[in-house]
Tab-separated table of C-alpha atoms in Angstrom:
chain	number	residue	atom	x	y	z
Z	57	MET	CA	0.880	-4.037	-8.110
Z	58	ILE	CA	0.942	-7.356	-6.644
Z	59	LEU	CA	4.986	-7.839	-6.790
Z	60	GLU	CA	5.102	-4.284	-5.764
Z	61	MET	CA	3.212	-5.058	-2.618
Z	62	MET	CA	5.670	-8.286	-1.844
Z	63	ARG	CA	8.464	-6.453	-2.721
Z	64	ALA	CA	7.624	-3.679	-0.175
Z	65	ILE	CA	7.554	-6.325	2.462
Z	66	GLN	CA	10.814	-6.751	2.168
Z	67	ILE	CA	11.738	-2.837	2.479
Z	68	LYS	CA	13.591	-2.679	6.399
Z	69	SER	CA	13.053	1.486	6.628
Z	70	GLN	CA	9.268	2.014	7.746
Z	71	LYS	CA	9.522	5.418	5.826
Z	72	LYS	CA	10.371	3.703	2.723
Z	73	PHE	CA	7.840	1.099	3.291
Z	74	ILE	CA	5.372	3.849	3.394
Z	75	ASP	CA	6.542	5.964	0.447
Z	76	GLU	CA	6.182	2.389	-1.471
Z	77	ILE	CA	2.806	1.504	-0.373
Z	78	ILE	CA	1.698	5.400	-1.246
Z	79	ASN	CA	2.844	4.582	-4.605
Z	80	ILE	CA	1.375	1.388	-5.164
Z	81	THR	CA	-1.644	2.862	-3.749
Z	82	LEU	CA	-1.591	5.298	-6.486
Z	83	LEU	CA	-0.777	2.427	-9.099
Z	84	SER	CA	-4.110	0.946	-7.700
Z	85	LYS	CA	-5.913	3.822	-8.585
Z	86	GLN	CA	-4.677	4.183	-12.045
Z	87	ILE	CA	-5.934	0.854	-13.525
Z	88	LYS	CA	-9.184	0.546	-15.335
Z	89	ASN	CA	-11.229	-2.446	-13.550
Z	90	GLN	CA	-11.220	-0.677	-10.205
Z	91	GLU	CA	-13.749	-3.329	-8.851
Z	92	LYS	CA	-10.597	-5.962	-9.135
Z	93	ALA	CA	-7.938	-3.740	-8.351
Z	94	THR	CA	-9.330	-2.710	-4.702
Z	95	LYS	CA	-9.818	-6.470	-4.008
Z	96	ILE	CA	-6.400	-6.924	-5.307
Z	97	TYR	CA	-4.926	-3.950	-2.920
Z	98	GLU	CA	-7.152	-4.787	0.269
Z	99	SER	CA	-6.098	-8.419	0.040
Z	100	CYS	CA	-2.322	-7.368	-0.399
Z	101	ILE	CA	-2.712	-4.701	2.134
Z	102	ARG	CA	-4.539	-7.416	4.550
Z	103	TYR	CA	-1.470	-9.518	4.120
Z	104	ILE	CA	1.171	-6.830	4.822
Z	105	PHE	CA	-0.390	-5.995	8.049
Z	106	ASN	CA	-0.489	-9.470	8.783
Z	107	ILE	CA	3.413	-9.656	8.233
Z	108	ARG	CA	4.807	-6.120	9.334
Z	109	ASP	CA	4.098	-5.310	12.717
Z	110	ASP	CA	5.895	-2.118	12.660
Z	111	ILE	CA	3.221	-0.355	10.759
Z	112	GLU	CA	-0.193	0.846	11.678
Z	113	VAL	CA	-2.881	1.283	9.393
Z	114	GLU	CA	-3.444	4.777	10.972
Z	115	GLU	CA	-0.242	5.762	9.367
Z	116	ILE	CA	-0.603	4.208	5.915
Z	117	GLU	CA	-4.320	5.947	6.168
Z	118	GLU	CA	-2.655	9.311	7.056
Z	119	LYS	CA	-0.141	9.542	4.548
Z	120	VAL	CA	-2.611	8.240	1.356
Z	121	LYS	CA	-4.904	11.036	2.374
Z	122	GLU	CA	-2.180	13.397	2.618
Z	123	VAL	CA	-0.719	12.342	-1.077
Z	124	SER	CA	-4.419	12.571	-2.157
Z	125	LYS	CA	-4.893	15.675	-1.543
Z	126	GLU	CA	-2.008	17.035	-3.610
């Protein structure tokens, strides 16, 4: 999951980047130790938002909610 996050940072297209974050979010929900997975996921997301200034938290939240409904 961490490697996928680090690779996602390099994606230039905002749409592709958000799609990849969605995939990583879904992947993190499949990990058995959810407490540990959540901590790792949150740390990675914080890092990404410190690096990428072209993405807003609300954009990611909106997409995650859409995918979660499916």
